[in-house]
PDB file of C-alpha atoms in Angstrom:
ATOM      1  CA  UNK Z 181      -0.356  -0.122  -0.092  1.00 44.00           C
ATOM      2  CA  UNK Z 182       2.873   2.515   0.926  1.00 48.00           C
ATOM      3  CA  UNK Z 183       4.784   1.868  -2.446  1.00 44.00           C
ATOM      4  CA  UNK Z 184       1.248   2.366  -4.479  1.00 44.00           C
ATOM      5  CA  UNK Z 185       1.053   5.921  -2.812  1.00 48.00           C
ATOM      6  CA  UNK Z 186       4.794   7.108  -3.112  1.00 48.00           C
ATOM      7  CA  UNK Z 187       4.368   5.815  -6.780  1.00 43.00           C
ATOM      8  CA  UNK Z 188       1.163   8.118  -7.393  1.00 50.00           C
ATOM      9  CA  UNK Z 189       2.861  10.964  -5.574  1.00 43.00           C
ATOM     10  CA  UNK Z 190       5.921  10.741  -7.724  1.00 46.00           C
ATOM     11  CA  UNK Z 191       3.520  10.904 -10.785  1.00 47.00           C
ATOM     12  CA  UNK Z 192       1.836  13.707  -9.603  1.00 48.00           C
ATOM     13  CA  UNK Z 193       4.976  15.658  -8.924  1.00 47.00           C
ATOM     14  CA  UNK Z 194       6.180  14.750 -12.703  1.00 49.00           C
ATOM     15  CA  UNK Z 195       2.929  16.285 -13.838  1.00 45.00           C
ATOM     16  CA  UNK Z 196       3.103  19.458 -12.015  1.00 46.00           C
ATOM     17  CA  UNK Z 197       6.478  20.127 -13.433  1.00 41.00           C
ATOM     18  CA  UNK Z 198       5.440  19.503 -16.741  1.00 42.00           C
ATOM     19  CA  UNK Z 199       2.480  21.577 -16.621  1.00 42.00           C
ATOM     20  CA  UNK Z 200       4.835  24.459 -15.095  1.00 38.00           C
ATOM     21  CA  UNK Z 201       7.127  23.974 -17.944  1.00 42.00           C
ATOM     22  CA  UNK Z 202       4.612  24.350 -20.394  1.00 39.00           C
ATOM     23  CA  UNK Z 203       2.972  27.388 -19.126  1.00 42.00           C
ATOM     24  CA  UNK Z 204       6.344  29.116 -19.216  1.00 42.00           C
ATOM     25  CA  UNK Z 205       6.900  28.701 -22.727  1.00 41.00           C
ATOM     26  CA  UNK Z 206       3.283  29.252 -24.163  1.00 46.00           C
ATOM     27  CA  UNK Z 207       1.269  32.717 -24.130  1.00 47.00           C
ATOM     28  CA  UNK Z 208      -2.070  30.859 -23.470  1.00 44.00           C
ATOM     29  CA  UNK Z 209      -2.693  30.493 -27.006  1.00 46.00           C
ATOM     30  CA  UNK Z 210      -0.682  27.254 -27.746  1.00 45.00           C
ATOM     31  CA  UNK Z 211       2.068  28.991 -29.626  1.00 43.00           C
ATOM     32  CA  UNK Z 212       5.658  28.829 -28.378  1.00 48.00           C
ATOM     33  CA  UNK Z 213       7.062  32.061 -27.333  1.00 44.00           C
ATOM     34  CA  UNK Z 214      10.254  31.749 -28.773  1.00 47.00           C
ATOM     35  CA  UNK Z 215       8.910  30.801 -32.078  1.00 44.00           C
ATOM     36  CA  UNK Z 216       7.226  34.015 -32.694  1.00 45.00           C
ATOM     37  CA  UNK Z 217       9.876  37.062 -33.405  1.00 43.00           C
ATOM     38  CA  UNK Z 218       8.985  40.308 -31.612  1.00 45.00           C
ATOM     39  CA  UNK Z 219       8.104  43.426 -33.620  1.00 45.00           C
ATOM     40  CA  UNK Z 220      10.763  45.457 -31.448  1.00 44.00           C
ATOM     41  CA  UNK Z 221      13.808  42.731 -32.717  1.00 42.00           C
ATOM     42  CA  UNK Z 222      16.886  44.201 -33.276  1.00 44.00           C
ATOM     43  CA  UNK Z 223      17.807  43.345 -37.148  1.00 42.00           C
ATOM     44  CA  UNK Z 224      20.830  40.979 -37.701  1.00 44.00           C
ATOM     45  CA  UNK Z 225      23.995  42.776 -37.891  1.00 44.00           C
ATOM     46  CA  UNK Z 226      24.487  41.266 -41.412  1.00 43.00           C
ATOM     47  CA  UNK Z 227      21.371  42.377 -42.928  1.00 42.00           C
ATOM     48  CA  UNK Z 228      21.533  45.767 -44.722  1.00 41.00           C
ATOM     49  CA  UNK Z 229      19.244  48.421 -43.488  1.00 43.00           C
ATOM     50  CA  UNK Z 230      17.411  50.458 -45.624  1.00 41.00           C
ATOM     51  CA  UNK Z 231      17.961  53.426 -43.006  1.00 42.00           C
ATOM     52  CA  UNK Z 232      21.678  53.338 -43.163  1.00 43.00           C
ATOM     53  CA  UNK Z 233      22.940  55.925 -46.113  1.00 41.00           C
ATOM     54  CA  UNK Z 234      25.421  54.292 -48.364  1.00 44.00           C
ATOM     55  CA  UNK Z 235      28.953  55.736 -48.710  1.00 43.00           C
ATOM     56  CA  UNK Z 236      29.278  59.004 -50.585  1.00 43.00           C
ATOM     57  CA  UNK Z 237      30.423  58.732 -54.288  1.00 41.00           C
ATOM     58  CA  UNK Z 238      33.324  60.626 -55.359  1.00 43.00           C
ATOM     59  CA  UNK Z 239      31.679  62.513 -58.082  1.00 45.00           C
ATOM     60  CA  UNK Z 240      28.823  63.432 -55.793  1.00 46.00           C
ATOM     61  CA  UNK Z 241      27.177  66.961 -56.374  1.00 45.00           C
ATOM     62  CA  UNK Z 242      28.751  69.551 -54.223  1.00 42.00           C
ATOM     63  CA  UNK Z 243      26.722  71.149 -51.358  1.00 44.00           C
ATOM     64  CA  UNK Z 244      24.864  74.195 -53.037  1.00 41.00           C
ATOM     65  CA  UNK Z 245      25.734  73.258 -56.745  1.00 42.00           C
ATOM     66  CA  UNK Z 246      23.118  73.045 -59.334  1.00 42.00           C
ATOM     67  CA  UNK Z 247      21.246  69.824 -59.980  1.00 45.00           C
ATOM     68  CA  UNK Z 248      23.053  67.675 -62.175  1.00 42.00           C
ATOM     69  CA  UNK Z 249      26.505  69.252 -61.290  1.00 39.00           C
ATOM     70  CA  UNK Z 250      29.307  66.768 -60.278  1.00 43.00           C
ATOM     71  CA  UNK Z 251      32.023  67.438 -58.242  1.00 43.00           C
ATOM     72  CA  UNK Z 252      35.477  67.639 -60.301  1.00 39.00           C
ATOM     73  CA  UNK Z 253      37.974  64.875 -59.843  1.00 39.00           C
ATOM     74  CA  UNK Z 254      41.065  65.723 -57.784  1.00 40.00           C
ATOM     75  CA  UNK Z 255      43.507  67.372 -59.983  1.00 37.00           C
ATOM     76  CA  UNK Z 256      46.631  65.689 -60.640  1.00 36.00           C
ATOM     77  CA  UNK Z 257      49.606  67.052 -58.593  1.00 36.00           C
ATOM     78  CA  UNK Z 258      52.771  68.807 -60.211  1.00 35.00           C
ATOM     79  CA  UNK Z 259      51.360  68.317 -63.545  1.00 34.00           C
ATOM     80  CA  UNK Z 260      53.405  70.626 -66.215  1.00 32.00           C
ATOM     81  CA  UNK Z 261      51.504  73.546 -67.451  1.00 34.00           C
ATOM     82  CA  UNK Z 262      50.727  73.743 -70.974  1.00 33.00           C
ATOM     83  CA  UNK Z 263      52.900  75.923 -73.478  1.00 31.00           C
ATOM     84  CA  UNK Z 264      52.052  79.179 -73.999  1.00 32.00           C
ATOM     85  CA  UNK Z 265      50.344  79.106 -77.484  1.00 31.00           C
ATOM     86  CA  UNK Z 266      51.525  82.480 -78.270  1.00 30.00           C
ATOM     87  CA  UNK Z 267      55.073  81.272 -78.160  1.00 29.00           C
ATOM     88  CA  UNK Z 268      56.630  78.954 -80.464  1.00 29.00           C
ATOM     89  CA  UNK Z 269      59.579  76.541 -79.750  1.00 30.00           C
ATOM     90  CA  UNK Z 270      62.945  78.360 -80.080  1.00 30.00           C
ATOM     91  CA  UNK Z 271      61.251  81.910 -80.922  1.00 30.00           C
ATOM     92  CA  UNK Z 272      63.297  84.180 -80.227  1.00 31.00           C
ATOM     93  CA  UNK Z 273      63.742  85.232 -81.753  1.00 30.00           C
ATOM     94  CA  UNK Z 274      63.811  82.200 -82.372  1.00 31.00           C
ATOM     95  CA  UNK Z 275      66.612  80.057 -83.757  1.00 30.00           C
ATOM     96  CA  UNK Z 276      68.414  83.061 -85.304  1.00 32.00           C
ATOM     97  CA  UNK Z 277      66.109  85.934 -85.439  1.00 31.00           C
ATOM     98  CA  UNK Z 278      63.234  83.734 -85.969  1.00 32.00           C
ATOM     99  CA  UNK Z 279      61.488  86.448 -87.802  1.00 32.00           C
ATOM    100  CA  UNK Z 280      59.252  85.903 -90.472  1.00 32.00           C
ATOM    101  CA  UNK Z 281      61.324  88.500 -92.870  1.00 39.00           C
ATOM    102  CA  UNK Z 282      63.898  85.848 -93.541  1.00 42.00           C
ATOM    103  CA  UNK Z 283      67.555  85.712 -92.458  1.00 49.00           C
ATOM    104  CA  UNK Z 284      69.604  89.044 -91.634  1.00 44.00           C
ATOM    105  CA  UNK Z 285      72.157  89.272 -94.607  1.00 76.00           C
ATOM    106  CA  UNK Z 286      75.598  90.472 -93.826  1.00 91.00           C
ATOM    107  CA  UNK Z 287      76.352  94.030 -94.807  1.00 96.00           C
ATOM    108  CA  UNK Z 288      78.970  94.283 -97.454  1.00 97.00           C
ATOM    109  CA  UNK Z 289      82.109  96.379 -96.094  1.00 97.00           C
ATOM    110  CA  UNK Z 290      85.875  96.342 -96.260  1.00 97.00           C
ATOM    111  CA  UNK Z 291      86.132  93.040 -94.880  1.00 97.00           C
ATOM    112  CA  UNK Z 292      84.081  90.604 -97.306  1.00 97.00           C
ATOM    113  CA  UNK Z 293      84.636  92.434-100.431  1.00 98.00           C
ATOM    114  CA  UNK Z 294      87.184  93.739-102.781  1.00 98.00           C
ATOM    115  CA  UNK Z 295      86.997  97.458-104.027  1.00 98.00           C
ATOM    116  CA  UNK Z 296      88.672  99.148-107.016  1.00 98.00           C
ATOM    117  CA  UNK Z 297      88.318 102.638-107.984  1.00 98.00           C
ATOM    118  CA  UNK Z 298      89.125 103.294-111.881  1.00 96.00           C
ATOM    119  CA  UNK Z 299      88.220 106.537-113.849  1.00 95.00           C
ATOM    120  CA  UNK Z 300      86.314 106.236-116.962  1.00 95.00           C
ATOM    121  CA  UNK Z 301      86.600 107.936-120.175  1.00 91.00           C
ATOM    122  CA  UNK Z 302      82.742 108.322-120.418  1.00 91.00           C
ATOM    123  CA  UNK Z 303      80.942 110.332-118.791  1.00 92.00           C
ATOM    124  CA  UNK Z 304      83.614 112.926-118.765  1.00 92.00           C
ATOM    125  CA  UNK Z 305      85.233 113.475-115.081  1.00 94.00           C
ATOM    126  CA  UNK Z 306      83.740 110.136-113.833  1.00 96.00           C
ATOM    127  CA  UNK Z 307      85.164 107.203-111.759  1.00 97.00           C
ATOM    128  CA  UNK Z 308      83.731 103.651-111.277  1.00 98.00           C
ATOM    129  CA  UNK Z 309      83.901 101.986-107.948  1.00 98.00           C
ATOM    130  CA  UNK Z 310      83.564  98.216-108.061  1.00 98.00           C
ATOM    131  CA  UNK Z 311      82.667  96.016-105.101  1.00 98.00           C
ATOM    132  CA  UNK Z 312      82.924  92.184-105.223  1.00 98.00           C
ATOM    133  CA  UNK Z 313      81.675  90.352-102.561  1.00 97.00           C
ATOM    134  CA  UNK Z 314      84.465  87.899-101.326  1.00 97.00           C
ATOM    135  CA  UNK Z 315      82.788  86.155 -98.822  1.00 95.00           C
ATOM    136  CA  UNK Z 316      81.071  82.784 -98.416  1.00 94.00           C
ATOM    137  CA  UNK Z 317      77.559  84.387 -98.064  1.00 95.00           C
ATOM    138  CA  UNK Z 318      75.351  87.066 -99.553  1.00 95.00           C
ATOM    139  CA  UNK Z 319      75.878  90.837 -98.541  1.00 96.00           C
ATOM    140  CA  UNK Z 320      73.722  94.309 -98.997  1.00 96.00           C
ATOM    141  CA  UNK Z 321      75.348  97.186-100.417  1.00 97.00           C
ATOM    142  CA  UNK Z 322      73.535  99.711 -97.998  1.00 96.00           C
ATOM    143  CA  UNK Z 323      72.428 103.211 -99.505  1.00 97.00           C
ATOM    144  CA  UNK Z 324      75.796 105.020-101.053  1.00 98.00           C
ATOM    145  CA  UNK Z 325      79.553 104.996-100.412  1.00 98.00           C
ATOM    146  CA  UNK Z 326      81.190 107.421 -98.092  1.00 97.00           C
ATOM    147  CA  UNK Z 327      84.047 108.856 -99.781  1.00 97.00           C
ATOM    148  CA  UNK Z 328      87.227 110.632 -98.317  1.00 97.00           C
ATOM    149  CA  UNK Z 329      89.911 111.769-100.601  1.00 97.00           C
ATOM    150  CA  UNK Z 330      93.355 112.295 -98.704  1.00 96.00           C
ATOM    151  CA  UNK Z 331      92.581 114.300 -95.737  1.00 92.00           C
ATOM    152  CA  UNK Z 332      89.255 116.135 -96.819  1.00 92.00           C
ATOM    153  CA  UNK Z 333      87.025 117.442 -94.179  1.00 91.00           C
ATOM    154  CA  UNK Z 334      83.629 117.173 -95.979  1.00 92.00           C
ATOM    155  CA  UNK Z 335      81.413 114.282 -97.455  1.00 92.00           C
ATOM    156  CA  UNK Z 336      80.482 114.093-101.005  1.00 95.00           C
ATOM    157  CA  UNK Z 337      76.348 113.957-101.183  1.00 94.00           C
ATOM    158  CA  UNK Z 338      74.611 111.346-103.097  1.00 97.00           C
ATOM    159  CA  UNK Z 339      72.534 112.517-105.996  1.00 96.00           C
ATOM    160  CA  UNK Z 340      68.920 111.565-104.597  1.00 96.00           C
ATOM    161  CA  UNK Z 341      67.599 110.574-108.285  1.00 96.00           C
ATOM    162  CA  UNK Z 342      69.974 107.505-108.300  1.00 97.00           C
ATOM    163  CA  UNK Z 343      68.450 105.793-105.136  1.00 97.00           C
ATOM    164  CA  UNK Z 344      67.573 102.347-106.387  1.00 96.00           C
ATOM    165  CA  UNK Z 345      64.224 100.527-105.661  1.00 94.00           C
ATOM    166  CA  UNK Z 346      65.719  97.731-103.861  1.00 94.00           C
ATOM    167  CA  UNK Z 347      68.857  97.319-102.069  1.00 95.00           C
ATOM    168  CA  UNK Z 348      71.513  95.376-104.099  1.00 96.00           C
ATOM    169  CA  UNK Z 349      72.448  91.956-102.779  1.00 96.00           C
ATOM    170  CA  UNK Z 350      75.707  90.727-103.611  1.00 96.00           C
ATOM    171  CA  UNK Z 351      76.102  86.700-103.943  1.00 96.00           C
ATOM    172  CA  UNK Z 352      79.632  85.358-103.443  1.00 96.00           C
ATOM    173  CA  UNK Z 353      81.500  86.457-106.513  1.00 97.00           C
ATOM    174  CA  UNK Z 354      78.718  89.100-107.925  1.00 97.00           C
ATOM    175  CA  UNK Z 355      79.847  92.713-107.808  1.00 98.00           C
ATOM    176  CA  UNK Z 356      77.737  96.015-107.294  1.00 98.00           C
ATOM    177  CA  UNK Z 357      78.690  99.453-108.644  1.00 98.00           C
ATOM    178  CA  UNK Z 358      78.586 103.259-107.714  1.00 98.00           C
ATOM    179  CA  UNK Z 359      79.778 106.208-110.063  1.00 98.00           C
ATOM    180  CA  UNK Z 360      81.455 109.273-108.751  1.00 98.00           C
ATOM    181  CA  UNK Z 361      81.118 112.571-110.621  1.00 97.00           C
ATOM    182  CA  UNK Z 362      84.719 114.247-109.891  1.00 97.00           C
ATOM    183  CA  UNK Z 363      84.661 117.679-111.455  1.00 94.00           C
ATOM    184  CA  UNK Z 364      82.043 119.705-113.247  1.00 90.00           C
ATOM    185  CA  UNK Z 365      82.564 119.332-117.083  1.00 86.00           C
ATOM    186  CA  UNK Z 366      82.225 123.345-117.574  1.00 85.00           C
ATOM    187  CA  UNK Z 367      84.507 124.298-114.990  1.00 81.00           C
ATOM    188  CA  UNK Z 368      81.928 125.570-112.503  1.00 86.00           C
ATOM    189  CA  UNK Z 369      83.464 123.779-109.749  1.00 87.00           C
ATOM    190  CA  UNK Z 370      86.044 125.542-107.591  1.00 90.00           C
ATOM    191  CA  UNK Z 371      88.694 124.523-104.991  1.00 89.00           C
ATOM    192  CA  UNK Z 372      90.228 121.912-107.524  1.00 92.00           C
ATOM    193  CA  UNK Z 373      92.891 119.548-106.065  1.00 94.00           C
ATOM    194  CA  UNK Z 374      94.487 116.127-106.783  1.00 96.00           C
ATOM    195  CA  UNK Z 375      93.943 113.324-104.618  1.00 96.00           C
ATOM    196  CA  UNK Z 376      96.709 110.638-103.899  1.00 96.00           C
ATOM    197  CA  UNK Z 377      94.356 108.171-101.607  1.00 97.00           C
ATOM    198  CA  UNK Z 378      91.032 107.409-101.486  1.00 98.00           C
ATOM    199  CA  UNK Z 379      89.234 106.047 -98.476  1.00 97.00           C
ATOM    200  CA  UNK Z 380      85.614 104.278 -98.999  1.00 98.00           C
ATOM    201  CA  UNK Z 381      83.254 103.637 -95.971  1.00 97.00           C
ATOM    202  CA  UNK Z 382      80.240 101.796 -95.634  1.00 98.00           C
ATOM    203  CA  UNK Z 383      76.986 102.358 -94.073  1.00 97.00           C
ATOM    204  CA  UNK Z 384      74.910  99.981 -92.242  1.00 95.00           C
ATOM    205  CA  UNK Z 385      71.128  99.489 -91.735  1.00 92.00           C
ATOM    206  CA  UNK Z 386      70.379 103.172 -90.921  1.00 94.00           C
ATOM    207  CA  UNK Z 387      71.782 106.330 -93.066  1.00 94.00           C
ATOM    208  CA  UNK Z 388      74.870 107.478 -91.815  1.00 93.00           C
ATOM    209  CA  UNK Z 389      75.572 104.586 -89.445  1.00 95.00           C
ATOM    210  CA  UNK Z 390      78.591 102.455 -89.583  1.00 95.00           C
ATOM    211  CA  UNK Z 391      78.533  99.522 -91.789  1.00 96.00           C
ATOM    212  CA  UNK Z 392      81.834  97.857 -90.850  1.00 96.00           C
ATOM    213  CA  UNK Z 393      85.490  98.148 -92.216  1.00 97.00           C
ATOM    214  CA  UNK Z 394      86.319 100.778 -94.800  1.00 97.00           C
ATOM    215  CA  UNK Z 395      88.325 100.031 -97.744  1.00 98.00           C
ATOM    216  CA  UNK Z 396      91.389 101.887 -99.691  1.00 97.00           C
ATOM    217  CA  UNK Z 397      91.497 101.173-103.247  1.00 98.00           C
ATOM    218  CA  UNK Z 398      94.469 102.131-105.067  1.00 97.00           C
ATOM    219  CA  UNK Z 399      94.106 105.434-107.145  1.00 97.00           C
ATOM    220  CA  UNK Z 400      96.125 105.616-110.337  1.00 95.00           C
ATOM    221  CA  UNK Z 401      99.811 106.535-110.064  1.00 95.00           C
ATOM    222  CA  UNK Z 402      98.945 110.324-111.411  1.00 95.00           C
ATOM    223  CA  UNK Z 403      96.288 110.778-109.113  1.00 96.00           C
ATOM    224  CA  UNK Z 404      92.627 111.953-109.494  1.00 96.00           C
ATOM    225  CA  UNK Z 405      91.435 115.415-109.723  1.00 95.00           C
ATOM    226  CA  UNK Z 406      88.415 116.394-108.136  1.00 96.00           C
ATOM    227  CA  UNK Z 407      86.693 119.831-107.095  1.00 95.00           C
ATOM    228  CA  UNK Z 408      83.573 121.233-104.939  1.00 94.00           C
ATOM    229  CA  UNK Z 409      81.389 119.100-108.166  1.00 95.00           C
ATOM    230  CA  UNK Z 410      82.441 115.790-106.050  1.00 97.00           C
ATOM    231  CA  UNK Z 411      79.103 113.641-105.760  1.00 97.00           C
ATOM    232  CA  UNK Z 412      78.351 109.946-105.853  1.00 98.00           C
ATOM    233  CA  UNK Z 413      75.372 107.821-106.680  1.00 98.00           C
ATOM    234  CA  UNK Z 414      73.755 105.337-104.561  1.00 98.00           C
ATOM    235  CA  UNK Z 415      74.982 101.616-104.775  1.00 98.00           C
ATOM    236  CA  UNK Z 416      73.731 100.023-107.970  1.00 98.00           C
ATOM    237  CA  UNK Z 417      73.369  96.687-109.210  1.00 97.00           C
ATOM    238  CA  UNK Z 418      74.703  97.153-112.776  1.00 96.00           C
ATOM    239  CA  UNK Z 419      77.791  99.409-114.062  1.00 96.00           C
ATOM    240  CA  UNK Z 420      75.302 101.072-116.565  1.00 95.00           C
ATOM    241  CA  UNK Z 421      73.155 102.381-113.984  1.00 96.00           C
ATOM    242  CA  UNK Z 422      75.962 103.617-111.866  1.00 97.00           C
ATOM    243  CA  UNK Z 423      77.300 105.625-115.015  1.00 95.00           C
ATOM    244  CA  UNK Z 424      74.185 106.523-116.469  1.00 87.00           C
TER     245      UNK Z 424
END
């Protein structure tokens, strides 16, 4: 009889424990509490959240810029500046002068030419100056020759009507010319004298400027007679133009 009562007591105790466990696990509707997620459950760390903003793109529109404007990319550091379009490579006057007018020619003078002075029978009382280029490149005969007989203190003037339309340019071996009126044919000149020495000076790029070395062409042994009528022509490309 005692054994039977103890068995019933243990059985009743086990049923009570089981009932308490079920009561703790159910919400009274028969559903298990742990199987129903709460509305306030924190989302999984691995699941993306719609409320979390994505990383800002590098070309995002800057703050305050008009719609559609994108941020410029970061400029490259130490990038070389572009060349000035207004400058050319080697201008400078460029290699040489770099000028559109072409290369600057050498001025003819006593260092790159041979000069001769020869009296001529026609026209009367005239002498012909001949300048021959002895250099390796072309040279220009500028304006007119500046003459000095012996120690004379005045400079013979050039006849303006003989000025050529272009400056004579002498290639190597070519010659240029100038005519010299020594004395008036009618004897109207005064202060006539005989010269034993002649110095021919050359002009530079501007009138009356120094064009370089002078020349001293030999005169005839009897010398050359001249008076106050002494004058010269501009440098010419032909002998005919110099003596006309």
